[in-house]
Tab-separated table of C-alpha atoms and ligand atoms in Angstrom:
chain	number	residue	atom	x	y	z
A	1	MET	CA	-18.085	2.965	-7.404
A	2	LYS	CA	-15.678	5.211	-9.347
A	3	PHE	CA	-12.098	4.744	-8.819
A	4	GLY	CA	-9.043	6.712	-9.976
A	5	ILE	CA	-5.614	4.997	-9.556
A	6	ILE	CA	-2.111	7.085	-10.196
A	7	GLY	CA	0.341	4.525	-10.524
A	8	ALA	CA	0.517	1.412	-12.826
A	9	GLY	CA	3.018	-0.621	-11.215
A	10	PRO	CA	2.295	-4.095	-9.928
A	11	ILE	CA	0.031	-2.834	-7.031
A	12	GLY	CA	-2.161	-0.283	-9.038
A	13	LEU	CA	-2.442	-2.755	-11.869
A	14	SER	CA	-3.588	-5.548	-9.676
A	15	ILE	CA	-5.786	-3.388	-7.795
A	16	SER	CA	-7.286	-2.053	-11.014
A	17	ASN	CA	-7.731	-5.598	-12.392
A	18	LYS	CA	-9.799	-6.554	-9.201
A	19	LEU	CA	-11.829	-3.445	-8.927
A	20	ILE	CA	-12.936	-4.114	-12.518
A	21	ASN	CA	-13.620	-7.701	-11.792
A	22	ASN	CA	-15.747	-6.586	-9.201
A	23	ASP	CA	-17.776	-4.273	-11.558
A	24	HIS	CA	-16.288	-0.806	-10.322
A	25	ASN	CA	-15.368	2.005	-12.889
A	26	VAL	CA	-11.677	2.534	-12.785
A	27	LYS	CA	-9.383	5.183	-14.541
A	28	ILE	CA	-5.650	4.820	-14.263
A	29	ALA	CA	-2.910	7.365	-14.660
A	30	ASP	CA	0.914	7.652	-14.670
A	31	ALA	CA	2.264	10.741	-12.710
A	32	ARG	CA	4.824	11.257	-15.085
A	33	GLY	CA	2.664	11.201	-18.142
A	34	ILE	CA	0.004	9.132	-19.919
A	35	GLU	CA	2.779	8.075	-22.371
A	36	ARG	CA	4.294	5.949	-19.937
A	37	LEU	CA	1.289	3.748	-19.952
A	38	GLU	CA	1.882	2.705	-23.389
A	39	GLY	CA	2.513	-1.147	-23.985
A	40	LYS	CA	1.299	-1.614	-20.307
A	41	LYS	CA	-1.197	-4.541	-19.820
A	42	LEU	CA	-3.897	-2.232	-18.307
A	43	THR	CA	-7.444	-2.810	-17.370
A	44	GLY	CA	-9.497	0.532	-16.649
A	45	THR	CA	-9.487	3.563	-18.795
A	46	PRO	CA	-5.933	5.071	-19.240
A	47	VAL	CA	-5.999	8.733	-18.701
A	48	SER	CA	-4.064	12.031	-17.596
A	49	VAL	CA	-3.391	12.632	-13.988
A	50	GLU	CA	-5.556	15.638	-14.553
A	51	GLU	CA	-8.406	13.467	-15.614
A	52	VAL	CA	-7.848	10.646	-13.205
A	53	ILE	CA	-9.010	12.966	-10.229
A	54	LYS	CA	-12.357	14.050	-12.045
A	55	ASP	CA	-15.632	12.476	-11.150
A	56	ILE	CA	-14.236	9.849	-8.596
A	57	ASP	CA	-15.279	8.266	-5.173
A	58	VAL	CA	-11.680	6.891	-4.201
A	59	LEU	CA	-8.286	8.052	-5.541
A	60	ILE	CA	-5.706	5.289	-5.045
A	61	ILE	CA	-1.937	6.292	-5.297
A	62	SER	CA	0.433	3.750	-5.813
A	63	ILE	CA	3.844	5.313	-6.980
A	64	PRO	CA	7.421	5.035	-5.093
A	65	PHE	CA	7.343	6.720	-1.610
A	66	GLN	CA	9.834	9.672	-2.461
A	67	ALA	CA	7.840	10.532	-5.546
A	68	LEU	CA	4.830	11.565	-3.533
A	69	PRO	CA	5.599	15.029	-2.974
A	70	SER	CA	5.799	15.499	-6.734
A	71	ILE	CA	1.969	15.109	-7.020
A	72	ARG	CA	0.968	17.532	-4.575
A	73	ASN	CA	-0.057	19.997	-7.049
A	74	VAL	CA	-2.755	17.370	-8.433
A	75	ILE	CA	-3.769	16.381	-5.130
A	76	ASP	CA	-4.712	19.868	-4.359
A	77	LYS	CA	-7.398	19.692	-6.924
A	78	VAL	CA	-8.919	16.669	-5.721
A	79	GLY	CA	-12.503	16.918	-4.368
A	80	LYS	CA	-12.755	16.937	-0.699
A	81	GLU	CA	-15.274	14.369	-0.569
A	82	VAL	CA	-13.021	11.901	-2.348
A	83	ILE	CA	-11.573	9.275	-0.462
A	84	ILE	CA	-7.625	9.167	-0.727
A	85	VAL	CA	-5.690	5.642	-0.243
A	86	ASP	CA	-1.869	5.439	-0.161
A	87	THR	CA	-0.137	1.986	-0.763
A	88	SER	CA	3.349	3.061	-0.193
A	89	ASN	CA	6.282	1.998	1.978
A	90	TYR	CA	9.336	3.573	2.751
A	91	TYR	CA	12.920	1.751	1.583
A	92	PRO	CA	15.831	4.146	1.912
A	93	GLN	CA	17.675	1.759	-0.137
A	94	MET	CA	15.395	2.881	-3.137
A	95	SER	CA	14.245	6.190	-1.930
A	96	GLY	CA	17.320	7.627	-0.449
A	97	GLU	CA	17.227	8.632	3.258
A	98	ILE	CA	14.313	10.974	4.251
A	99	GLU	CA	15.307	12.785	7.520
A	100	GLU	CA	12.084	13.026	9.046
A	101	VAL	CA	11.025	9.394	8.644
A	102	GLU	CA	14.496	8.208	9.693
A	103	ASN	CA	13.766	10.382	12.988
A	104	GLY	CA	10.635	8.474	13.729
A	105	MET	CA	7.868	10.073	11.690
A	106	VAL	CA	5.151	7.745	10.844
A	107	GLU	CA	5.602	6.980	7.254
A	108	SER	CA	1.849	7.477	6.131
A	109	VAL	CA	1.882	10.780	8.399
A	110	TRP	CA	4.667	11.871	6.197
A	111	VAL	CA	2.846	11.064	3.006
A	112	SER	CA	-0.253	12.771	4.642
A	113	ASN	CA	2.048	16.048	5.241
A	114	GLN	CA	3.551	15.842	1.894
A	115	LEU	CA	0.026	15.809	0.058
A	116	GLY	CA	-1.722	18.136	2.590
A	117	ARG	CA	-4.594	15.635	2.940
A	118	SER	CA	-5.954	13.131	5.297
A	119	ILE	CA	-5.274	9.718	3.823
A	120	ILE	CA	-6.086	6.058	4.418
A	121	LYS	CA	-3.209	3.584	4.403
A	122	ALA	CA	-4.046	0.256	2.832
A	123	PHE	CA	-2.610	-2.705	0.911
A	124	ASN	CA	1.008	-1.724	1.977
A	125	ASN	CA	1.343	-5.131	4.009
A	126	LEU	CA	0.515	-7.357	0.841
A	127	LEU	CA	3.158	-8.231	-1.537
A	128	ALA	CA	2.294	-7.576	-5.077
A	129	TYR	CA	1.923	-11.474	-5.529
A	130	THR	CA	-0.176	-11.931	-2.690
A	131	LEU	CA	-2.234	-9.046	-4.131
A	132	GLU	CA	-2.708	-10.318	-7.448
A	133	ASN	CA	-2.739	-14.369	-6.442
A	134	GLU	CA	-3.837	-15.005	-3.085
A	135	GLY	CA	-7.111	-13.305	-2.421
A	136	THR	CA	-10.132	-15.567	-1.879
A	137	PRO	CA	-13.867	-14.951	-1.388
A	138	GLU	CA	-15.359	-14.135	2.007
A	139	GLY	CA	-15.778	-16.880	4.207
A	140	ASN	CA	-12.780	-18.933	2.923
A	141	SER	CA	-11.144	-20.604	5.809
A	142	GLY	CA	-7.502	-19.361	6.079
A	143	ARG	CA	-8.291	-16.096	3.938
A	144	ILE	CA	-5.452	-13.645	4.278
A	145	ALA	CA	-5.791	-10.191	5.944
A	146	THR	CA	-4.705	-6.714	5.516
A	147	ALA	CA	-4.436	-3.855	7.814
A	148	ILE	CA	-5.914	-0.401	7.068
A	149	ALA	CA	-5.154	2.749	9.209
A	150	GLY	CA	-6.619	6.218	8.723
A	151	ASN	CA	-8.214	8.856	10.898
A	152	ASP	CA	-11.575	9.176	9.361
A	153	LEU	CA	-13.840	5.938	10.643
A	154	GLN	CA	-16.253	6.219	7.887
A	155	GLN	CA	-13.636	6.536	4.960
A	156	LYS	CA	-11.609	3.577	6.532
A	157	GLN	CA	-14.798	1.318	6.555
A	158	LYS	CA	-15.482	2.136	3.055
A	159	ILE	CA	-11.879	0.881	2.265
A	160	MET	CA	-12.151	-2.189	4.295
A	161	SER	CA	-15.113	-3.351	2.469
A	162	ILE	CA	-13.519	-2.739	-0.632
A	163	ALA	CA	-10.366	-4.851	0.383
A	164	ASN	CA	-12.700	-7.549	1.444
A	165	GLU	CA	-14.249	-7.596	-2.139
A	166	LEU	CA	-10.881	-7.637	-3.563
A	167	GLY	CA	-10.229	-11.085	-1.716
A	168	PHE	CA	-9.025	-10.148	1.811
A	169	ASP	CA	-10.117	-9.790	5.275
A	170	THR	CA	-9.232	-6.661	7.206
A	171	VAL	CA	-8.011	-5.346	10.398
A	172	ASP	CA	-8.457	-1.921	11.547
A	173	SER	CA	-4.868	-0.870	12.654
A	174	GLY	CA	-6.229	2.430	14.126
A	175	SER	CA	-5.407	5.962	13.213
A	176	LEU	CA	-2.526	6.993	10.731
A	177	ASN	CA	-0.195	7.568	13.544
A	178	ASP	CA	-0.608	3.949	14.420
A	179	SER	CA	-0.009	2.609	11.131
A	180	TRP	CA	3.864	2.168	12.045
A	181	LYS	CA	2.637	-1.280	13.241
A	182	HIS	CA	2.513	-2.740	9.770
A	183	GLN	CA	5.529	-0.762	8.108
A	184	PRO	CA	8.255	-2.819	6.649
A	185	GLY	CA	10.233	-4.711	9.279
A	186	THR	CA	7.165	-5.316	11.639
A	187	PRO	CA	5.646	-8.746	12.143
A	188	ALA	CA	2.369	-7.803	10.278
A	189	TYR	CA	4.396	-6.608	6.990
A	190	CYS	CA	3.880	-9.124	3.979
A	191	THR	CA	3.876	-12.155	6.395
A	192	GLU	CA	0.248	-13.504	4.959
A	193	LEU	CA	-1.525	-13.754	8.162
A	194	THR	CA	-5.174	-14.644	8.854
A	195	LYS	CA	-7.262	-11.810	10.264
A	196	GLU	CA	-6.566	-13.326	14.165
A	197	GLU	CA	-2.911	-13.792	13.388
A	198	LEU	CA	-2.790	-10.036	11.924
A	199	THR	CA	-4.438	-8.792	15.124
A	200	GLU	CA	-1.748	-10.446	17.167
A	201	ALA	CA	1.189	-9.442	14.977
A	202	LEU	CA	0.024	-5.676	15.224
A	203	LYS	CA	0.571	-5.853	18.863
A	204	LYS	CA	3.949	-7.399	18.551
A	205	ALA	CA	5.088	-4.709	16.712
A	206	ASN	CA	8.490	-2.961	17.691
A	207	LYS	CA	9.082	0.603	16.204
A	208	GLU	CA	12.722	0.898	17.053
A	209	LYS	CA	13.590	-2.555	15.681
A	210	ALA	CA	11.470	-2.616	12.615
A	211	PRO	CA	14.083	-0.620	10.185
A	212	ILE	CA	16.975	-2.694	11.492
A	213	LEU	CA	14.718	-6.078	10.513
A	214	ARG	CA	13.688	-4.309	7.082
A	215	ASP	CA	17.252	-3.751	6.288
A	216	LYS	CA	17.951	-7.408	7.291
A	217	VAL	CA	15.729	-8.693	5.009
A	218	ILE	CA	16.737	-6.247	2.155
A	219	GLU	CA	20.405	-7.394	2.653
A	220	LYS	CA	19.399	-11.140	2.427
A	221	LEU	CA	17.216	-10.632	-0.448
A	222	SER	CA	19.960	-8.826	-2.517
A	223	SER	CA	22.893	-11.027	-1.659
A	224	ALA	CA	20.985	-14.254	-2.785
A	225	SER	CA	22.478	-15.579	-5.937
A	226	GLY	CA	19.728	-18.249	-6.911
A	227	GLY	CA	16.657	-15.775	-6.299
A	228	TYR	CA	13.935	-16.187	-3.869
A	229	SER	CA	10.443	-17.583	-4.505
A	230	HIS	CA	7.365	-15.797	-3.306
A	231	LYS	CA	7.164	-18.634	-0.315
A	232	ASP	CA	10.736	-18.101	0.371
A	233	ILE	CA	10.107	-14.194	0.958
A	234	VAL	CA	7.031	-14.653	2.890
A	235	ASP	CA	8.938	-17.230	5.157
A	236	LEU	CA	11.761	-15.052	5.350
A	237	ASN	CA	9.754	-11.940	6.257
A	238	ARG	CA	8.147	-14.334	9.066
A	239	GLU	CA	11.448	-15.385	10.554
A	240	ILE	CA	13.209	-12.054	10.695
A	241	TYR	CA	10.321	-9.700	11.315
A	242	ASN	CA	9.426	-12.040	14.547
A	243	SER	CA	12.934	-12.058	15.550
B	1	NAP	N1	5.654	-4.404	-5.049
B	1	NAP	C1	5.078	-4.634	-3.946
B	1	NAP	O1	5.232	-5.794	-3.524
B	1	NAP	C2	4.425	-3.747	-3.016
B	1	NAP	C3	3.804	-4.244	-1.967
B	1	NAP	C4	2.897	-3.183	-1.181
B	1	NAP	C5	2.977	-1.798	-1.248
B	1	NAP	N2	4.054	-1.110	-2.366
B	1	NAP	C6	4.090	-0.074	-2.577
B	1	NAP	O2	3.067	0.558	-3.589
B	1	NAP	C7	3.593	1.315	-4.144
B	1	NAP	C8	3.493	0.951	-5.789
B	1	NAP	O3	4.733	0.049	-5.942
B	1	NAP	P1	4.796	-1.116	-7.120
B	1	NAP	O4	5.649	-2.159	-6.728
B	1	NAP	O5	3.361	-1.499	-7.418
B	1	NAP	O6	5.381	-0.309	-8.345
B	1	NAP	P2	6.325	0.863	-8.532
B	1	NAP	O7	7.673	0.508	-9.022
B	1	NAP	O8	6.657	1.625	-7.251
B	1	NAP	O9	5.786	2.002	-9.706
B	1	NAP	C9	4.530	2.278	-9.550
B	1	NAP	C10	4.251	3.293	-10.477
B	1	NAP	O10	4.793	4.523	-10.278
B	1	NAP	C11	5.441	4.991	-11.215
B	1	NAP	N3	6.763	5.861	-11.127
B	1	NAP	C12	7.897	5.285	-10.901
B	1	NAP	N4	8.878	6.154	-10.484
B	1	NAP	C13	8.372	7.458	-10.327
B	1	NAP	C14	8.237	8.724	-9.994
B	1	NAP	N5	9.439	8.981	-9.738
B	1	NAP	N6	7.323	9.725	-10.242
B	1	NAP	C15	6.072	9.258	-10.624
B	1	NAP	N7	5.736	7.931	-10.901
B	1	NAP	C16	6.623	7.018	-10.682
B	1	NAP	C17	5.683	3.955	-12.215
B	1	NAP	O11	5.958	4.087	-13.555
B	1	NAP	P3	6.726	3.391	-14.794
B	1	NAP	O12	6.167	2.042	-14.582
B	1	NAP	O13	6.786	4.297	-15.711
B	1	NAP	O14	8.289	3.320	-13.833
B	1	NAP	C18	4.601	3.054	-11.985
B	1	NAP	O15	3.621	3.505	-12.761
B	1	NAP	C19	5.234	1.834	-3.903
B	1	NAP	O16	4.985	2.916	-2.863
B	1	NAP	C20	5.567	0.472	-2.968
B	1	NAP	O17	6.362	0.655	-1.945
B	1	NAP	C21	4.580	-2.400	-3.092
């Protein structure tokens, strides 16, 4: 398939590498200009944002949450047949507080409104390290699963099949409106669960508690003097998000 990716951070780059390893065609762009790609270890063809949206089947957007409104003019030009995937998460510590989200709007519903397009929420509940290193071939026991939400079943199934190719089992987490169940602070968020465990974790999500638990993890991570290993972060997420 033909993919465009906007955003060359750890998530965008990792998805690009994996897609190319699976023989897909990938173009990658930086929303703030092609020159920002210089010096980055890229796979895929570096292009401008104007180019990245042309002649593709899927557009993956992987930029900071608060930057999403800035690409609305680009998204307006994306063909109606193109599936748009968003990987973002809301952390007010990084983005500043966004009133509608603070008042309970589901993060990806806010994103969809900002972009003026239906989106599929995917890859948001895998840490960059997990995405890069912990995928395994289909059928492996203990395979990590990722939650995928969206309103268009056909589009969602295509993205679930791509996630599967990239090394992860998938769980259909429902409509975009249901995607809060894997937002930061929920038991399903970056806790490296199998398909069965993730299905159960999604049922345990608590919308009111999630932002409080999200902030608790951020506070612990930022006050840690010696640093946290990847395993420490997953363990911390598991402990706090299930408390
Ligand atoms: N990191 C994780 O573990 C993780 C896990 C799941 C989901 N996510 C989500 O996935 C998305 C990408 O995260 P990431 O960690 O890969 O990288 P990131 O730090 O969010 O950066 C991704 C890309 O966005 C660009 N960017 C930064 N500020 C921008 C702005 N104001 N306007 C337009 N583009 C901007 C970056 O360019 P420069 O490199 O030039 O700054 C980079 O190309 C985020 O929404 C994040 O919440 C992250």
